[in-house]
């Protein structure tokens, strides 16, 4: 079948299904199948498509007509100056997140920040964009999904970017490191007695089985100069965490229907994970370190309040390309 005729047929079907970009979708699918660029597609659309390519194209079109996001069908998405692999195990990188990258790079360059942590990295979009633009940083990224981390590692390898990827929920990899250090110190104390400095650090991190998670984190924050490994201290922590309300009607619309719910939803008001990050980050930020968070268009005031209540200074919110409050930051200065 002729390429132009197949494109026109596909555009009509996509319009009928309510696609907001039927021509673009059809052309992207055709370029993906034929490996033609935009100019070649325009100048060569009178050619006939071979039978195999037509079969593949129609199969991909069928997926798009079901609403499957283009990023998942094509297997990649452009973000910043990178082309990243994307799978259904990862959130699809979006242009508004580039606002966070822009601000993070400004902070890195103006304050000579070097150790950067990305929480909930997904495809690795944020940390890889930062590392690609500021290769001098020491980059660390965490995600609880092993499948997502595999994607992020592939994206890092594609651009030869060195990132320390770790699996865990928010700061848990570092908490586990601290627990190991505490066990080693306990053994040392039992073998050789309690020195003053070690005794103070041990007391601050003496986490009994009956203590709550919040109490454990508070103890760790009090012992920042003690057992937390140096690798767990950062000048900048960035995150695009889940921030959608659990009953938000948008969860049943558009691309988000197909994205991992764990990367989208965070409690009744969408702020559960942001509360955890804002609270815990204080134990892992160096003095005058920055926390930078993406959030929902209507959550700026709430996130600013959280940061201010927990002692962060220089709290401000930045608007996205649609002029919605999208990214909020604070500088942590321990009392």
Short mmCIF file of C-alpha atoms in Angstrom, two decimals:
data_model
loop_
_atom_site.label_atom_id
_atom_site.label_comp_id
_atom_site.label_asym_id
_atom_site.label_seq_id
_atom_site.Cartn_x
_atom_site.Cartn_y
_atom_site.Cartn_z
CA UNK A 1 0.00 0.00 0.00
CA UNK A 2 1.18 3.53 -0.74
CA UNK A 3 2.68 5.33 2.27
CA UNK A 4 0.58 8.47 1.75
CA UNK A 5 -2.65 6.50 1.49
CA UNK A 6 -1.85 4.51 4.61
CA UNK A 7 -0.99 7.68 6.51
CA UNK A 8 -4.25 9.35 5.49
CA UNK A 9 -6.23 6.28 6.49
CA UNK A 10 -4.47 6.18 9.85
CA UNK A 11 -4.96 9.88 10.51
CA UNK A 12 -8.69 9.49 9.92
CA UNK A 13 -8.88 6.58 12.38
CA UNK A 14 -6.91 8.46 15.02
CA UNK A 15 -9.16 11.50 14.63
CA UNK A 16 -12.18 9.30 15.07
CA UNK A 17 -10.67 7.96 18.31
CA UNK A 18 -10.17 11.51 19.58
CA UNK A 19 -6.40 11.78 19.26
CA UNK A 20 -5.12 15.29 19.94
CA UNK A 21 -2.27 14.83 17.44
CA UNK A 22 -3.41 12.33 14.77
CA UNK A 23 -1.05 13.41 12.00
CA UNK A 24 1.98 13.55 14.27
CA UNK A 25 1.17 10.14 15.76
CA UNK A 26 0.75 8.53 12.35
CA UNK A 27 3.94 10.06 10.98
CA UNK A 28 5.98 9.07 14.04
CA UNK A 29 4.77 5.50 13.73
CA UNK A 30 5.62 5.45 10.04
CA UNK A 31 9.10 6.89 10.62
CA UNK A 32 9.66 4.34 13.36
CA UNK A 33 8.74 1.43 11.08
CA UNK A 34 10.44 2.63 7.88
CA UNK A 35 13.44 4.35 9.54
CA UNK A 36 12.79 7.37 7.32
CA UNK A 37 13.36 10.85 8.70
CA UNK A 38 10.78 13.62 8.37
CA UNK A 39 12.13 14.98 5.08
CA UNK A 40 12.42 11.51 3.55
CA UNK A 41 8.87 10.72 4.61
CA UNK A 42 7.52 13.88 2.98
CA UNK A 43 9.43 13.44 -0.27
CA UNK A 44 8.93 9.68 -0.50
CA UNK A 45 5.33 9.20 0.60
CA UNK A 46 4.21 8.11 -2.89
CA UNK A 47 6.28 4.93 -2.56
CA UNK A 48 4.66 1.63 -1.68
CA UNK A 49 5.25 0.16 1.76
CA UNK A 50 6.38 -3.45 1.73
CA UNK A 51 4.02 -6.03 3.22
CA UNK A 52 6.03 -6.68 6.37
CA UNK A 53 6.37 -2.98 7.24
CA UNK A 54 2.67 -2.47 6.61
CA UNK A 55 1.83 -5.32 8.98
CA UNK A 56 4.08 -3.88 11.69
CA UNK A 57 2.70 -0.38 11.16
CA UNK A 58 -0.90 -1.55 11.48
CA UNK A 59 -0.07 -3.45 14.66
CA UNK A 60 1.47 -0.34 16.22
CA UNK A 61 -1.44 1.78 15.04
CA UNK A 62 -3.84 -0.63 16.74
CA UNK A 63 -1.98 -0.09 20.02
CA UNK A 64 -2.22 3.67 19.63
CA UNK A 65 -5.93 3.43 18.86
CA UNK A 66 -6.31 1.65 22.24
CA UNK A 67 -4.71 4.70 23.87
CA UNK A 68 -1.27 3.22 24.55
CA UNK A 69 1.17 6.16 24.91
CA UNK A 70 3.39 6.87 21.95
CA UNK A 71 6.47 6.71 24.19
CA UNK A 72 5.69 3.10 25.10
CA UNK A 73 4.94 2.14 21.50
CA UNK A 74 8.14 3.72 20.17
CA UNK A 75 10.14 2.69 23.22
CA UNK A 76 11.75 6.08 23.73
CA UNK A 77 11.12 9.73 24.52
CA UNK A 78 13.23 12.86 24.03
CA UNK A 79 14.05 14.72 27.25
CA UNK A 80 16.41 17.68 27.63
CA UNK A 81 19.16 16.89 25.09
CA UNK A 82 18.82 13.12 25.44
CA UNK A 83 16.75 10.38 23.82
CA UNK A 84 15.80 7.97 26.58
CA UNK A 85 14.54 4.41 26.54
CA UNK A 86 11.05 4.19 28.03
CA UNK A 87 9.06 1.11 29.07
CA UNK A 88 5.75 0.54 30.90
CA UNK A 89 7.86 0.06 34.04
CA UNK A 90 8.78 3.75 34.00
CA UNK A 91 7.01 7.07 34.09
CA UNK A 92 7.13 8.88 30.74
CA UNK A 93 9.46 11.93 30.95
CA UNK A 94 7.54 15.16 30.36
CA UNK A 95 8.64 18.64 29.25
CA UNK A 96 7.58 20.30 32.52
CA UNK A 97 10.21 18.25 34.38
CA UNK A 98 12.84 20.13 32.38
CA UNK A 99 11.96 23.12 34.61
CA UNK A 100 13.43 21.16 37.53
CA UNK A 101 16.56 20.35 35.51
CA UNK A 102 17.03 24.02 34.56
CA UNK A 103 16.82 25.18 38.17
CA UNK A 104 19.05 22.34 39.41
CA UNK A 105 21.76 23.28 36.89
CA UNK A 106 21.57 26.90 38.00
CA UNK A 107 22.07 25.83 41.62
CA UNK A 108 24.93 23.50 40.65
CA UNK A 109 26.76 26.16 38.67
CA UNK A 110 26.17 29.09 41.03
CA UNK A 111 26.91 27.22 44.26
CA UNK A 112 29.54 24.74 43.02
CA UNK A 113 27.42 21.78 44.12
CA UNK A 114 28.98 18.41 43.44
CA UNK A 115 27.16 15.51 45.12
CA UNK A 116 23.69 15.12 43.63
CA UNK A 117 21.00 12.55 44.48
CA UNK A 118 17.91 11.78 42.39
CA UNK A 119 15.07 10.03 44.25
CA UNK A 120 12.66 7.87 42.25
CA UNK A 121 14.78 8.14 39.14
CA UNK A 122 12.59 6.06 36.76
CA UNK A 123 14.17 6.32 33.31
CA UNK A 124 17.00 8.34 34.85
CA UNK A 125 15.78 11.45 33.02
CA UNK A 126 16.64 14.02 35.68
CA UNK A 127 19.98 12.71 36.90
CA UNK A 128 21.18 11.88 33.38
CA UNK A 129 20.23 15.33 32.08
CA UNK A 130 22.15 16.87 34.99
CA UNK A 131 25.19 14.63 34.52
CA UNK A 132 25.19 15.21 30.76
CA UNK A 133 25.11 19.00 31.22
CA UNK A 134 27.33 19.14 34.32
CA UNK A 135 29.75 16.18 34.03
CA UNK A 136 31.67 17.33 37.11
CA UNK A 137 28.91 16.27 39.51
CA UNK A 138 28.99 12.98 41.43
CA UNK A 139 25.62 11.48 40.59
CA UNK A 140 23.57 9.00 42.61
CA UNK A 141 20.07 7.75 41.79
CA UNK A 142 17.59 5.57 43.67
CA UNK A 143 14.44 3.77 42.60
CA UNK A 144 12.45 1.03 44.31
CA UNK A 145 11.73 -0.70 40.99
CA UNK A 146 14.42 -3.08 39.74
CA UNK A 147 12.87 -2.92 36.25
CA UNK A 148 13.02 0.88 36.21
CA UNK A 149 16.63 0.86 37.40
CA UNK A 150 17.53 -1.46 34.55
CA UNK A 151 16.07 1.05 32.09
CA UNK A 152 17.92 3.93 33.77
CA UNK A 153 21.19 2.00 33.61
CA UNK A 154 20.70 1.34 29.90
CA UNK A 155 20.07 5.04 29.32
CA UNK A 156 23.21 5.95 31.27
CA UNK A 157 25.26 3.45 29.27
CA UNK A 158 23.95 4.87 25.98
CA UNK A 159 25.51 8.24 26.83
CA UNK A 160 28.50 6.88 28.80
CA UNK A 161 27.35 8.69 31.96
CA UNK A 162 28.62 7.49 35.32
CA UNK A 163 25.83 7.29 37.90
CA UNK A 164 25.69 5.30 41.13
CA UNK A 165 22.31 3.52 40.87
CA UNK A 166 20.83 1.94 43.99
CA UNK A 167 17.56 0.14 44.66
CA UNK A 168 15.35 1.16 47.54
CA UNK A 169 12.48 3.30 48.74
CA UNK A 170 13.67 6.92 49.02
CA UNK A 171 16.62 6.97 51.46
CA UNK A 172 16.49 3.33 52.60
CA UNK A 173 19.78 2.27 50.92
CA UNK A 174 21.61 4.77 53.13
CA UNK A 175 19.65 3.81 56.22
CA UNK A 176 20.71 0.22 55.60
CA UNK A 177 24.33 1.35 55.26
CA UNK A 178 24.00 3.17 58.57
CA UNK A 179 22.55 0.08 60.20
CA UNK A 180 25.54 -1.93 59.00
CA UNK A 181 27.90 0.72 60.35
CA UNK A 182 26.05 0.66 63.66
CA UNK A 183 26.45 -3.11 63.88
CA UNK A 184 30.18 -2.78 63.22
CA UNK A 185 30.48 -0.11 65.89
CA UNK A 186 28.54 -2.25 68.36
CA UNK A 187 30.99 -5.09 67.77
CA UNK A 188 33.92 -2.70 68.22
CA UNK A 189 32.50 -1.35 71.46
CA UNK A 190 31.91 -4.79 72.84
CA UNK A 191 35.47 -5.75 71.98
CA UNK A 192 37.27 -2.62 73.17
CA UNK A 193 35.02 -0.52 75.36
CA UNK A 194 33.09 2.73 74.71
CA UNK A 195 35.10 5.78 73.79
CA UNK A 196 33.43 9.15 74.30
CA UNK A 197 32.88 9.99 70.62
CA UNK A 198 31.79 6.51 69.67
CA UNK A 199 29.52 6.27 72.69
CA UNK A 200 27.75 9.51 71.74
CA UNK A 201 27.27 8.36 68.15
CA UNK A 202 26.07 4.96 69.31
CA UNK A 203 23.56 6.51 71.72
CA UNK A 204 22.20 8.75 68.98
CA UNK A 205 21.70 5.79 66.68
CA UNK A 206 20.53 3.28 69.30
CA UNK A 207 17.38 2.24 67.50
CA UNK A 208 15.41 -0.30 69.49
CA UNK A 209 12.93 -2.62 67.81
CA UNK A 210 10.10 -0.70 69.44
CA UNK A 211 11.01 2.69 67.97
CA UNK A 212 9.01 4.11 65.11
CA UNK A 213 10.45 4.81 61.69
CA UNK A 214 10.15 8.54 62.40
CA UNK A 215 12.15 8.14 65.61
CA UNK A 216 14.84 6.24 63.76
CA UNK A 217 15.17 8.98 61.18
CA UNK A 218 15.27 11.65 63.87
CA UNK A 219 18.07 9.79 65.61
CA UNK A 220 19.98 9.56 62.36
CA UNK A 221 19.56 13.29 61.75
CA UNK A 222 20.94 14.00 65.24
CA UNK A 223 24.00 11.88 64.44
CA UNK A 224 24.91 13.37 61.08
CA UNK A 225 28.53 13.66 62.18
CA UNK A 226 28.51 10.09 63.42
CA UNK A 227 27.69 6.95 61.51
CA UNK A 228 26.08 8.13 58.30
CA UNK A 229 28.57 7.25 55.55
CA UNK A 230 30.11 10.17 53.71
CA UNK A 231 28.60 8.83 50.49
CA UNK A 232 25.19 9.54 52.01
CA UNK A 233 25.73 13.31 52.17
CA UNK A 234 24.56 15.46 49.28
CA UNK A 235 24.74 19.07 48.16
CA UNK A 236 21.56 18.70 46.12
CA UNK A 237 18.65 16.27 46.27
CA UNK A 238 16.16 16.29 43.40
CA UNK A 239 12.97 14.31 42.89
CA UNK A 240 9.89 14.00 40.73
CA UNK A 241 7.95 11.83 43.20
CA UNK A 242 4.37 10.55 42.96
CA UNK A 243 2.06 13.50 43.68
CA UNK A 244 -1.39 12.72 42.27
CA UNK A 245 -4.36 12.33 44.61
CA UNK A 246 -5.58 8.73 44.80
CA UNK A 247 -9.10 9.66 43.61
CA UNK A 248 -8.02 12.08 40.86
CA UNK A 249 -10.22 11.49 37.78
CA UNK A 250 -7.24 12.10 35.48
CA UNK A 251 -5.90 8.68 36.47
CA UNK A 252 -8.46 7.13 34.14
CA UNK A 253 -7.64 9.44 31.23
CA UNK A 254 -4.89 9.78 28.65
CA UNK A 255 -1.40 8.36 28.98
CA UNK A 256 -1.48 8.01 32.77
CA UNK A 257 -3.88 5.06 32.41
CA UNK A 258 -0.91 3.02 31.22
CA UNK A 259 1.83 4.35 33.51
CA UNK A 260 2.87 2.59 36.76
CA UNK A 261 0.47 3.74 39.46
CA UNK A 262 3.22 3.61 42.08
CA UNK A 263 4.99 6.41 40.20
CA UNK A 264 1.86 8.57 40.13
CA UNK A 265 -0.30 8.29 43.25
CA UNK A 266 0.60 9.41 46.77
CA UNK A 267 -2.30 9.33 49.22
CA UNK A 268 -5.50 11.30 49.49
CA UNK A 269 -3.93 14.70 48.90
CA UNK A 270 -1.02 13.50 46.74
CA UNK A 271 1.56 14.68 49.27
CA UNK A 272 2.39 11.52 51.24
CA UNK A 273 5.72 10.87 49.50
CA UNK A 274 6.67 14.55 49.41
CA UNK A 275 6.16 14.72 53.20
CA UNK A 276 8.51 11.76 53.67
CA UNK A 277 11.18 13.22 51.38
CA UNK A 278 11.06 16.70 52.94
CA UNK A 279 11.38 15.20 56.43
CA UNK A 280 14.06 12.60 55.71
CA UNK A 281 16.21 14.71 53.38
CA UNK A 282 17.46 16.78 56.32
CA UNK A 283 19.57 13.83 57.48
CA UNK A 284 21.25 13.51 54.10
CA UNK A 285 21.83 17.12 53.02
CA UNK A 286 25.04 18.92 53.77
CA UNK A 287 24.84 22.32 55.42
CA UNK A 288 23.31 24.73 52.89
CA UNK A 289 22.31 21.83 50.65
CA UNK A 290 19.23 22.13 48.46
CA UNK A 291 16.11 20.01 48.07
CA UNK A 292 14.28 20.42 44.77
CA UNK A 293 10.86 18.81 44.19
CA UNK A 294 8.41 18.59 41.31
CA UNK A 295 4.75 18.60 42.38
CA UNK A 296 1.19 19.12 41.17
CA UNK A 297 -0.03 22.43 39.76
CA UNK A 298 -2.12 23.08 42.90
CA UNK A 299 0.41 21.94 45.53
CA UNK A 300 2.91 24.79 45.57
CA UNK A 301 1.59 26.44 48.75
CA UNK A 302 1.43 23.14 50.62
CA UNK A 303 5.00 22.15 49.66
CA UNK A 304 6.33 25.59 50.58
CA UNK A 305 4.67 25.26 53.97
CA UNK A 306 6.20 21.80 54.53
CA UNK A 307 9.68 23.06 53.74
CA UNK A 308 9.36 26.14 55.92
CA UNK A 309 7.96 24.21 58.87
CA UNK A 310 10.92 21.83 58.80
CA UNK A 311 13.57 24.52 58.79
CA UNK A 312 14.40 24.98 55.11
CA UNK A 313 15.40 28.48 54.01
CA UNK A 314 15.23 30.26 50.63
CA UNK A 315 11.96 28.47 49.89
CA UNK A 316 10.56 29.31 46.46
CA UNK A 317 8.34 27.87 43.75
CA UNK A 318 8.99 27.97 40.01
CA UNK A 319 6.28 27.89 37.35
CA UNK A 320 6.21 25.54 34.38
CA UNK A 321 5.69 26.35 30.70
CA UNK A 322 1.94 26.61 31.31
CA UNK A 323 2.53 29.09 34.17
CA UNK A 324 1.48 26.55 36.80
CA UNK A 325 3.42 26.21 40.05
CA UNK A 326 5.46 23.09 39.36
CA UNK A 327 8.81 22.95 41.23
CA UNK A 328 9.56 24.02 44.81
CA UNK A 329 12.95 24.18 46.50
CA UNK A 330 14.49 24.91 49.86
CA UNK A 331 17.97 25.23 51.36
CA UNK A 332 18.60 23.27 54.55
CA UNK A 333 20.53 24.95 57.34
CA UNK A 334 20.71 22.84 60.52
CA UNK A 335 20.14 24.78 63.72
#
